[in-house]
Coordinates of C-alpha atoms and ligand atoms in Angstrom, one line a residue:
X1 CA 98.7 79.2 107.6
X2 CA 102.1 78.0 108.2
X3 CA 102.7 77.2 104.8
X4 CA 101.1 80.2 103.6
X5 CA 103.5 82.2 105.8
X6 CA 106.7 80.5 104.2
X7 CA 105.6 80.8 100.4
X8 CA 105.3 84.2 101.2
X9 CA 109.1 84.7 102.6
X10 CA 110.4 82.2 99.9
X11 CA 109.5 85.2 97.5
X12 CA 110.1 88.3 99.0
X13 CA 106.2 88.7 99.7
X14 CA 105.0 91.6 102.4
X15 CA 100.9 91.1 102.9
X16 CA 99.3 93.2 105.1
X17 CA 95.6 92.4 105.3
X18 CA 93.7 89.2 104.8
X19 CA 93.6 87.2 101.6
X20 CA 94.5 83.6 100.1
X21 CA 98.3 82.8 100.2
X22 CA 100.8 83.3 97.0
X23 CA 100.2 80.4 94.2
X24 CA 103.4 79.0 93.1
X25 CA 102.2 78.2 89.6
X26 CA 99.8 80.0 87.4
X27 CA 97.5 76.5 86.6
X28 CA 96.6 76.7 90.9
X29 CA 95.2 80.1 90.4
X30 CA 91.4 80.4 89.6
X31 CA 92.1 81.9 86.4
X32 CA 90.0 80.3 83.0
X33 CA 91.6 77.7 81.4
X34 CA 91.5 79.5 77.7
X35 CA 93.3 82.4 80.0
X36 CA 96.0 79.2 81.0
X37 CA 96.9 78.5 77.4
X38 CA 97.4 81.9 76.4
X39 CA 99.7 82.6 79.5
X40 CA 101.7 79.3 78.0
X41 CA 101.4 80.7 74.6
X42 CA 103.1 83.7 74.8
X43 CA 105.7 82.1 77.0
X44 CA 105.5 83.2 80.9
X45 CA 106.3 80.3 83.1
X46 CA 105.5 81.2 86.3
X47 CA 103.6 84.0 88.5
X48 CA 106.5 86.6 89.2
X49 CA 106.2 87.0 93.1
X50 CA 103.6 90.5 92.6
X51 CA 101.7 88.4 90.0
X52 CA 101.8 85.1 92.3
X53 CA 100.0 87.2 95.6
X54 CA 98.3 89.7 93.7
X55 CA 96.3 87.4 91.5
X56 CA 94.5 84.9 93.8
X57 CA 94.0 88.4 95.9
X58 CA 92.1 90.1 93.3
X59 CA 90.6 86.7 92.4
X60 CA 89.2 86.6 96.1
X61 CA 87.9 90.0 95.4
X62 CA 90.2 91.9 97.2
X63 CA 90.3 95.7 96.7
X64 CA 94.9 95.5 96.4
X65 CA 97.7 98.1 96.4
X66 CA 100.3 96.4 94.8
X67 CA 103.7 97.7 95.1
X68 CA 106.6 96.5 93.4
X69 CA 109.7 97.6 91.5
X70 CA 109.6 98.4 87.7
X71 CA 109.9 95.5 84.9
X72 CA 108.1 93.0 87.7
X73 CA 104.7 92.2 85.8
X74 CA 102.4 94.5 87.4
X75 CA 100.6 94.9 84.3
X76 CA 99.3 91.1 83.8
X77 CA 99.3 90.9 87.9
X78 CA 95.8 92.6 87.3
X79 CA 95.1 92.1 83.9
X80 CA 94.9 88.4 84.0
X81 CA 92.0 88.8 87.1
X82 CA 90.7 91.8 85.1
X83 CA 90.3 89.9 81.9
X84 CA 88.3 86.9 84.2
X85 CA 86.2 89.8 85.7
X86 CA 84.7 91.2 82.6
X87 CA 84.5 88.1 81.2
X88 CA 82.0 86.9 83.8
X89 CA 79.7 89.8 83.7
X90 CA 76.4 89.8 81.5
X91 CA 77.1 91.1 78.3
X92 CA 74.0 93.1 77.6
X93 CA 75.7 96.2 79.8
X94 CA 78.1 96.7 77.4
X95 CA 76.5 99.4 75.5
X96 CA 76.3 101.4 79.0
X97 CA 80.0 101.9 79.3
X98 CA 82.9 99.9 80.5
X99 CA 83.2 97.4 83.0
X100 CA 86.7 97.7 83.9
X101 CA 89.0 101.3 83.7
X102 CA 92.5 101.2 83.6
X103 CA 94.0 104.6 84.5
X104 CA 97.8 105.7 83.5
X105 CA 100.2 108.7 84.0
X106 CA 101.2 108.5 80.0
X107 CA 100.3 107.8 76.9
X108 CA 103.1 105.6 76.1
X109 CA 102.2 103.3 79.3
X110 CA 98.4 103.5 78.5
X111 CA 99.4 102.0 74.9
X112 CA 101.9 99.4 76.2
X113 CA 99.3 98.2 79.0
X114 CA 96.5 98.0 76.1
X115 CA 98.7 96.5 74.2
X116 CA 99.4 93.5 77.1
X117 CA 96.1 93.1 77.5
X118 CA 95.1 92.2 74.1
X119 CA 98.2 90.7 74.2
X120 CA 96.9 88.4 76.9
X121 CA 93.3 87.4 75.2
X122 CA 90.8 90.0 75.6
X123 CA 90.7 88.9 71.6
X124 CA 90.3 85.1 72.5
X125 CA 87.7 86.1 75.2
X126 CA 85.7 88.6 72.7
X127 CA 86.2 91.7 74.7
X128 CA 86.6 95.1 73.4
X129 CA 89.7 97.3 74.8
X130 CA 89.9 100.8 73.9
X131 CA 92.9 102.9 74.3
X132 CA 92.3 106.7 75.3
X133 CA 94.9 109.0 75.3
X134 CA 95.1 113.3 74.4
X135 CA 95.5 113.5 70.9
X136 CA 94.2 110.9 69.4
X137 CA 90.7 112.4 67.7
X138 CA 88.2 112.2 70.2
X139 CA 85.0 111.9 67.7
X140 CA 86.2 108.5 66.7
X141 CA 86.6 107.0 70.3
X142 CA 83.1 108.4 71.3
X143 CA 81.7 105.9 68.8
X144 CA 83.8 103.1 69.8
X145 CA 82.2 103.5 73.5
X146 CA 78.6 104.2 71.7
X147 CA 79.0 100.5 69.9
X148 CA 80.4 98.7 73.1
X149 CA 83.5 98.8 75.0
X150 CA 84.7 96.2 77.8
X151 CA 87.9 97.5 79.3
X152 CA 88.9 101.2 78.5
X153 CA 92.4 102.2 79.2
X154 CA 93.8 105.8 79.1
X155 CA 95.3 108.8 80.8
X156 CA 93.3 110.7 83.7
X157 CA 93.2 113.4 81.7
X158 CA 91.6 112.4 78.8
X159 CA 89.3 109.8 80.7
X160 CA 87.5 113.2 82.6
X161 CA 87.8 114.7 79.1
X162 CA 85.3 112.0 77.4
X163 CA 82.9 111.8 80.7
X164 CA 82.9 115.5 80.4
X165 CA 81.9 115.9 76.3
X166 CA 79.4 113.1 77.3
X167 CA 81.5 110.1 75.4
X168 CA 82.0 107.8 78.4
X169 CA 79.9 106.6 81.3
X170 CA 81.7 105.3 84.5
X171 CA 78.4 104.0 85.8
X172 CA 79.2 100.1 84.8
X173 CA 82.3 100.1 85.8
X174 CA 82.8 97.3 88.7
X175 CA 86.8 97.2 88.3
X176 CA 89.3 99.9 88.6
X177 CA 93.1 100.1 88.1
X178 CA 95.4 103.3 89.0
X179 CA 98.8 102.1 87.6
X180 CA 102.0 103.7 88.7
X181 CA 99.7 105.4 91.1
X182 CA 102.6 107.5 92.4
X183 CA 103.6 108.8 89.0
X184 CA 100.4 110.0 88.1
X185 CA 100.1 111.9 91.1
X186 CA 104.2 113.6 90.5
X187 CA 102.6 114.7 87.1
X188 CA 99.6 116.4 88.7
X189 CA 96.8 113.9 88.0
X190 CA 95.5 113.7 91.8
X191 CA 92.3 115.7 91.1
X192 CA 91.4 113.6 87.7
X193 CA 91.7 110.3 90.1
X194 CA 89.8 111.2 92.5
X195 CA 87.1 112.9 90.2
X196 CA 87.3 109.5 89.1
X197 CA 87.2 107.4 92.3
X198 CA 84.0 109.3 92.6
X199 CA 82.2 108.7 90.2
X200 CA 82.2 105.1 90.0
X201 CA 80.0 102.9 92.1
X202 CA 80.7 102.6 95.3
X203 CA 80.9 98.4 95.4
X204 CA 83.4 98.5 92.3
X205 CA 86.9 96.5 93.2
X206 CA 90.2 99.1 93.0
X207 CA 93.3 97.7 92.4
X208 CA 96.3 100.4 92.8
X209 CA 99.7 99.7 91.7
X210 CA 102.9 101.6 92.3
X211 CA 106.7 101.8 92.3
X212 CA 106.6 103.1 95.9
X213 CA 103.7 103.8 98.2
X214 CA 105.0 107.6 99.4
X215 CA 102.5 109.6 101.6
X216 CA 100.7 111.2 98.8
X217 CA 99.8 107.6 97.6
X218 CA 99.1 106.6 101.0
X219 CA 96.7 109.2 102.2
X220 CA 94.6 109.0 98.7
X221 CA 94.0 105.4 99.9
X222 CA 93.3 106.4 103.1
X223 CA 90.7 108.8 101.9
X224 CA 88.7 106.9 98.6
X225 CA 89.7 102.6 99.2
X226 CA 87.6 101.5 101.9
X227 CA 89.7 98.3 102.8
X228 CA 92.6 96.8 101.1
X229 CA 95.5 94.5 101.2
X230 CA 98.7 96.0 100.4
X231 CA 101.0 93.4 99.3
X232 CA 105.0 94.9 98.9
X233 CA 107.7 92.8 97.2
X234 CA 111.0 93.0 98.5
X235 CA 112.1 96.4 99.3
X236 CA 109.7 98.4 97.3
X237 CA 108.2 101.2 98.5
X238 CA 110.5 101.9 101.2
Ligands
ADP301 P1 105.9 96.6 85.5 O1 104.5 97.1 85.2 O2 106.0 95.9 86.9 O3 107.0 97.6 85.3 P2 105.4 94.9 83.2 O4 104.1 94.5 83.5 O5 105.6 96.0 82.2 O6 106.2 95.3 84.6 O7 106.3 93.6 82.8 C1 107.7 93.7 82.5 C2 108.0 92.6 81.4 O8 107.9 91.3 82.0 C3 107.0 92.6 80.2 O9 107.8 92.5 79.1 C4 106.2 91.4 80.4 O10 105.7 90.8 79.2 C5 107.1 90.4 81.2 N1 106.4 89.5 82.1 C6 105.4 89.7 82.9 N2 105.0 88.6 83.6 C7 105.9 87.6 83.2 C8 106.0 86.3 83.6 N3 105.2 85.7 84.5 N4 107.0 85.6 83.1 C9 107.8 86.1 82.1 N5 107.8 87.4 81.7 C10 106.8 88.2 82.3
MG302 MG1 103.7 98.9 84.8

């Protein structure tokens, strides 16, 4: 606990709530070992400090709020556990609707964070990530979900959008992400979250990450995350 303790200050690492202590290298971490090679593939070294506590939290199952500045590796802090959920799930759902639901406040970050995760394997690991953002035609990404989709990332906006034209199903979905949390409530996305909070089964794991946790953020928690371990690098958030 000690150590545990220190590994955290070392790196600037706030953790309030219980979970597993910061790993200092990406090969500790429970992640897959195909998952290891790509990470040394595409060239990242070591966890960044929101990537080194978030991780084994998540991996622990963990419902997180992550909060740390821009340009830190949020993105791969839950992708890399994200990727390892799905992966582990029986594939015969798939037809039902995702397993995992990445949620954004644009369409440029919804393609960038698609991008990352494919990026980081869901090709290597056969899983299917669909991108979902307003515009793109909507007929198309309706048969996507109809033939099987794993992970399906896209704006609030357009994720109500599908459930409502009877695309998309959030009934298999087991692991959530709001990304930049606090953005997507500044551009008025609060009722599409929690329209979607709702709708997705009550035992899923939610993972929120954010630039700052301001009281908007904070009583949304309050009011759909049951328990969870807010881990803040640095000065973030404050
Ligand atoms: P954030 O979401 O916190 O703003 P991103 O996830 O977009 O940050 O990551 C910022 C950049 O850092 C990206 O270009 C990403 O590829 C890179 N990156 C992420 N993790 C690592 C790492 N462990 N080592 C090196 N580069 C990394
Ligand atoms: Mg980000």
């Amino acid at each position: 606990d000690h150590e545990k303790l220190s590994k955290r200050t070392e790196r600037n690492i706030h953790v309030s709530g219980e979970c597993p202590g910061p790993i200092v290298s990406f090969y500790e971490s429970k992640l897959p070992e195909t998952l290891l090679r790509v990470i040394k593939e595409i060239g990242y070294d070591k966890p960044t400090p929101i990537q080194a506590q978030a991780i084994p939290a998540i991996l622990y199952g963990c419902n997180v709020l992550g909060i740390a500045q821009t340009g830190s590796g949020k993105t791969a802090a839950y992708s890399l556990p994200m990727i390892r959920h799905v992966w582990a799930q029986p594939r015969p759902k798939r037809r039902q609707g995702p397993i995992a639901l990445v949620t954004a406040p644009t369409r440029e970050l919804a393609q960038q964070i698609a991008s990352e995760i494919r990026k980081l394997g869901a090709s290597k690991f056969n899983l299917r990530v669909l991108l979902t953002v307003g515009g793109d035609p909507k007929y198309e990404q309706i048969k996507s979900l109809r033939e099987g989709v794993d992970i399906l990332v896209g704006t609030p906006g357009r994720i109500i959008d599908l459930i409502k034209s009877k695309g998309c199903s959030l009934q298999q979905v087991t692991f959530l992400v709001l990304d930049e949390a606090d953005r997507m409530l500044d551009l008025g996305f609060e009722p599409q979250v929690r329209s979607i909070l709702g709708q997705i089964r009550p035992d899923r794991q939610v993972c929120l990450f954010s630039a700052t946790f301001r009281n908007r953020v904070q009583q949304l928690v309050r009011e759909t995350i049951a328990e969870a371990v807010k881990i803040t690098i640095g000065e973030a958030g404050s």
